[in-house]
Coordinates of C-alpha atoms in Angstrom, one line a residue:
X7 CA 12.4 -61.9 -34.3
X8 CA 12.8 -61.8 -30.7
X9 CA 10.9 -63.1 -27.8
X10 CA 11.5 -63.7 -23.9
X11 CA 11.7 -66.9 -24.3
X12 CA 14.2 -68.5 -26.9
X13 CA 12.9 -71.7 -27.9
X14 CA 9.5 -70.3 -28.6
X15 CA 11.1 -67.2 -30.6
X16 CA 12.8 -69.9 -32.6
X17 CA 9.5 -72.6 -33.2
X18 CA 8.1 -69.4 -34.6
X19 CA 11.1 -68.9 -36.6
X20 CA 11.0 -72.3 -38.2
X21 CA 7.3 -71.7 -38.3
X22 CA 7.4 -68.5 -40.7
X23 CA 10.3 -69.8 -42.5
X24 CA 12.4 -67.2 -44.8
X25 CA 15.1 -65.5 -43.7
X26 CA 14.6 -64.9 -39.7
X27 CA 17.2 -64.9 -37.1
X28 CA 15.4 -65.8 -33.6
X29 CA 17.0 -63.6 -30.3
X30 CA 15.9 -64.0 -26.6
X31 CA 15.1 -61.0 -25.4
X32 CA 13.8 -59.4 -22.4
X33 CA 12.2 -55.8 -23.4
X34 CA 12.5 -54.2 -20.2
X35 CA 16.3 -54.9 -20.7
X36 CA 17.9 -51.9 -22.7
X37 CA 21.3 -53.6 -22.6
X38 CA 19.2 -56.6 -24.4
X39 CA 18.1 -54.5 -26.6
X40 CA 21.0 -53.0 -27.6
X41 CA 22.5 -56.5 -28.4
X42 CA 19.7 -58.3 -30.0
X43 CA 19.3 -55.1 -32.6
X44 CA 22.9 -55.0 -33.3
X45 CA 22.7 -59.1 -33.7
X46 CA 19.9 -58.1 -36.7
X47 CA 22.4 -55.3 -37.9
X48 CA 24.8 -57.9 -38.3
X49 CA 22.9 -60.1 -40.4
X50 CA 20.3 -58.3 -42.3
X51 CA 21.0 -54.8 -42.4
X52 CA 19.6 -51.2 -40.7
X53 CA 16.3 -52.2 -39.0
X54 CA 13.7 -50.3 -40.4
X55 CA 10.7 -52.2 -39.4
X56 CA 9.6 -52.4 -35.6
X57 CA 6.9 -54.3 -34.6
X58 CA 6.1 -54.1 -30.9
X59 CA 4.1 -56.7 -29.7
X60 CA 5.5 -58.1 -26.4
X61 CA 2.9 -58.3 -23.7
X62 CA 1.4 -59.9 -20.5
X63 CA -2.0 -59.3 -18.6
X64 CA -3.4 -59.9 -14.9
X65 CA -7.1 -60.8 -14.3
X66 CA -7.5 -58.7 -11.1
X67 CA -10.0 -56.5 -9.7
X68 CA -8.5 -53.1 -8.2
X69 CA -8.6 -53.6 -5.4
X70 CA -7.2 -56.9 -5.2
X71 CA -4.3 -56.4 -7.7
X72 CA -0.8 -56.8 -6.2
X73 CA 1.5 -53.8 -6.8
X74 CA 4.2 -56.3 -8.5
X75 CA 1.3 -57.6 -11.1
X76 CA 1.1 -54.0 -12.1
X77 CA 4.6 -53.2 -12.0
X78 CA 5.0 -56.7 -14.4
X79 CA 2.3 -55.4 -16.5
X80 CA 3.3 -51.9 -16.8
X81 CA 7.3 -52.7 -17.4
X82 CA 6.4 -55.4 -19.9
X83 CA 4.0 -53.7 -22.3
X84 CA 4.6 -50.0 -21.7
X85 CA 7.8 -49.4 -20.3
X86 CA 9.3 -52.1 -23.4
X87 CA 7.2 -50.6 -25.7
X88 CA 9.4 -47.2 -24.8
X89 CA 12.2 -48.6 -24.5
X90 CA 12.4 -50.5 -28.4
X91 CA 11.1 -48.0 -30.0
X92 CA 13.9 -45.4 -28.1
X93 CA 16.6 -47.8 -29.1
X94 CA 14.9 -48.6 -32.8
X95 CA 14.8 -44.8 -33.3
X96 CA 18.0 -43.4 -32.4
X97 CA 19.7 -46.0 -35.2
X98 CA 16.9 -44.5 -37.3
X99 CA 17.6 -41.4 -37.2
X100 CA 21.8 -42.1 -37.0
X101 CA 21.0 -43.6 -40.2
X102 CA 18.8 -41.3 -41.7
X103 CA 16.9 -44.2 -43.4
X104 CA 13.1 -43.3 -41.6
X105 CA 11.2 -46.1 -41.1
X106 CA 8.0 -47.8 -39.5
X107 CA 6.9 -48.7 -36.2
X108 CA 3.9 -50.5 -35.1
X109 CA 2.8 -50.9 -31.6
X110 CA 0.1 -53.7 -31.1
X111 CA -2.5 -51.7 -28.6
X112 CA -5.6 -53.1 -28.1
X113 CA -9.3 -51.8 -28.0
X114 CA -8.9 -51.9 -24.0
X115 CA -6.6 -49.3 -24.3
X116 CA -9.6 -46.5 -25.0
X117 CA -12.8 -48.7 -24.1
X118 CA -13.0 -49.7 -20.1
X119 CA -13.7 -53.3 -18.9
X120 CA -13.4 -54.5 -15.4
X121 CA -10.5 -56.7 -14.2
X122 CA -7.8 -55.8 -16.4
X123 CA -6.5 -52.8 -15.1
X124 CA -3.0 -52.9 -14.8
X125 CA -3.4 -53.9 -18.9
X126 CA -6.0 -51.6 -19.7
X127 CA -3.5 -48.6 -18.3
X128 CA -0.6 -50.1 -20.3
X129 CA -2.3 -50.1 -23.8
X130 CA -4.0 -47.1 -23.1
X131 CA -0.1 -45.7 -22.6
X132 CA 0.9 -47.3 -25.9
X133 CA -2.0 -45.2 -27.9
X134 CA -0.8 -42.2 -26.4
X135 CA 3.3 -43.2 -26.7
X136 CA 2.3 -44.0 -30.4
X137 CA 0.9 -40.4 -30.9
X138 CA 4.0 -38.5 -29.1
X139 CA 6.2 -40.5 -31.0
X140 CA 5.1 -40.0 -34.1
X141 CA 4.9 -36.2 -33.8
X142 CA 8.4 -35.8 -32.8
X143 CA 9.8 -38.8 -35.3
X144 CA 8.1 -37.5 -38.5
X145 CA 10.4 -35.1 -39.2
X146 CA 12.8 -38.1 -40.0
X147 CA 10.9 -40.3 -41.8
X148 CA 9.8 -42.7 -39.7
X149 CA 6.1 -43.0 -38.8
X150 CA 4.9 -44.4 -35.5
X151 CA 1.4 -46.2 -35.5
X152 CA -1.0 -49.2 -33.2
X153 CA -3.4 -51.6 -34.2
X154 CA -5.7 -52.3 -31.4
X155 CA -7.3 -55.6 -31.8
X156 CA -10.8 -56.8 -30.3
X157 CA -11.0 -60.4 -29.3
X158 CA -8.2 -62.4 -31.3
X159 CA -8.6 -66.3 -31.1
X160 CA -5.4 -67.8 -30.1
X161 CA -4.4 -70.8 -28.1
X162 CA -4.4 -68.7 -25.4
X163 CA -7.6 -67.5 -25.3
X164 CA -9.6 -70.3 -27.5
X165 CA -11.0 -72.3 -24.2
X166 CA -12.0 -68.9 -22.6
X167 CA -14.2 -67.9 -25.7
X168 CA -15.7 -71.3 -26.6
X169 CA -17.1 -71.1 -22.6
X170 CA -19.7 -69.1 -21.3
X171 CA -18.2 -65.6 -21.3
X172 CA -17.3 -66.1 -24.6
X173 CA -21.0 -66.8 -25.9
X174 CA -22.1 -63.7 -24.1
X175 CA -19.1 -61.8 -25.6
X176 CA -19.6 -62.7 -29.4
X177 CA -23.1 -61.5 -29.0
X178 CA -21.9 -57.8 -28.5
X179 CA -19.3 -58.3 -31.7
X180 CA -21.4 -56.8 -34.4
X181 CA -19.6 -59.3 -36.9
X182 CA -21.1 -62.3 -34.6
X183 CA -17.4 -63.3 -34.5
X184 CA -14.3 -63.6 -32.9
X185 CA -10.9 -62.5 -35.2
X186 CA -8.5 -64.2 -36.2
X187 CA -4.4 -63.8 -36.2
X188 CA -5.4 -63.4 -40.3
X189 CA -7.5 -60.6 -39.7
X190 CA -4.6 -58.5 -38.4
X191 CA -2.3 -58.9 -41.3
X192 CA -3.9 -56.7 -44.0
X193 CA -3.9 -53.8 -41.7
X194 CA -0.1 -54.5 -40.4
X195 CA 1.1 -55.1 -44.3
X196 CA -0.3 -52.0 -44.7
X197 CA 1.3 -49.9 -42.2
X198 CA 4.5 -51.1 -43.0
X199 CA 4.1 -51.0 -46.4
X200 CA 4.9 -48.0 -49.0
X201 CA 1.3 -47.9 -49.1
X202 CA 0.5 -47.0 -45.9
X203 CA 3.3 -44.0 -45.9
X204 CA 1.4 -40.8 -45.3
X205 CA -0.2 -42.7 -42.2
X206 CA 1.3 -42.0 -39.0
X207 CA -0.1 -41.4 -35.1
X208 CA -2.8 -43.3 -35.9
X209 CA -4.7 -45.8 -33.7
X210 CA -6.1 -48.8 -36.1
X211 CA -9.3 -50.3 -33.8
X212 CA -9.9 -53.9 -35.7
X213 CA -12.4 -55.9 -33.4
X214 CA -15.4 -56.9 -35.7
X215 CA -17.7 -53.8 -34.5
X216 CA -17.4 -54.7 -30.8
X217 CA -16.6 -51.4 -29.9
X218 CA -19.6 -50.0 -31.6
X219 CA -21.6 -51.7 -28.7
X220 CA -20.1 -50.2 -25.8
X221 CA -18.4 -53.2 -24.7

């Protein structure tokens, strides 16, 4: 498990409990990268399960976003994105294990809303990375694929939806709802599972019908 900033990589740690070794890592960093999956190596073995999930966001309008909010934007959730799952694959494919790979996209990433367009270019990137990649890795084993939520409640977000803008969003959710963390796990098990192995290059939309409105 690995995170930007250590002490929250290793709350969550505690939090999830098991076996888990917490890393500070910075994913624009290929050096980092290099260390924090040979730390893994180390301790558990090959890494044959990649979950890319690091990300940021800007609330900006186009015309009013700075070029170094983009270029944050961009280099954390694209340009990391790339960069893990380069890393990931080459010891893949060294090892001639295969293995999965799951980019967390989100429904922005194909359907357009105002304001978020540094992050709205990034995810849109990771749909397309996750397609490329998957052709070309295929042929070892290892399947690429995204999951791209809708609104997920999170402490983040959970003031923001319980306001104003969050009653008119719910109303275009066809569930009436807002997801939950919980709601991603069945689809994530899934894709990482033996299950889910003749599934790759796929795109995995789970936001409660709101794309079925149009946004």
């Amino acid at each position: 498990m690995a995170a930007r900033r250590a002490d929250k990589c290793a709350e969550a740690a505690d939090e999830i409990g098991g076996d888990t070794l917490p890393v500070a890592l910075d994913v624009t960093d290929p050096a980092g990268i290099e260390a924090a999956l040979t730390a893994a190596e180390q301790v558990f073995g090959p890494v044959t399960v990649l979950i890319n999930n690091a990300g940021t966001v800007t609330n900006n309008a186009l015309v009013d976003t700075p070029p170094e909010d983009w270029r944050e934007v961009i280099d954390t959730n694209l340009t990391g994105c790339f960069l893990m799952t380069q890393a990931v694959s080459k010891r893949l494919i060294a090892a001639e294990t295969g293995g999965r790979i799951v980019n967390i996209s989100s429904m922005l990433g194909v359907t357009p809303s105002g304001q978020v367009n540094a992050y709205a270019a990034s995810k849109a990137g990771i749909n397309q990375l996750t397609r490329t990649s998957a052709l070309e890795l295929a042929r070892h084993g290892i399947s690429v694929n995204a999951i791209a939520p809708g609104y997920i409640e999170t402490d983040l977000n959970r003031d923001f939806l319980a306001g104003p803008a969050g009653e008119r969003i719910v109303k275009r959710v066809a569930q009436r709802r807002f997801g939950q963390v919980k709601d991603l796990e069945g689809v994530l098990l899934l894709l990482t599972a033996p299950a889910g192995s003749y599934m790759t290059g796929e795109i995995v939309t789970i936001d409660g019908g709101l794309s079925l409105s149009g946004m």
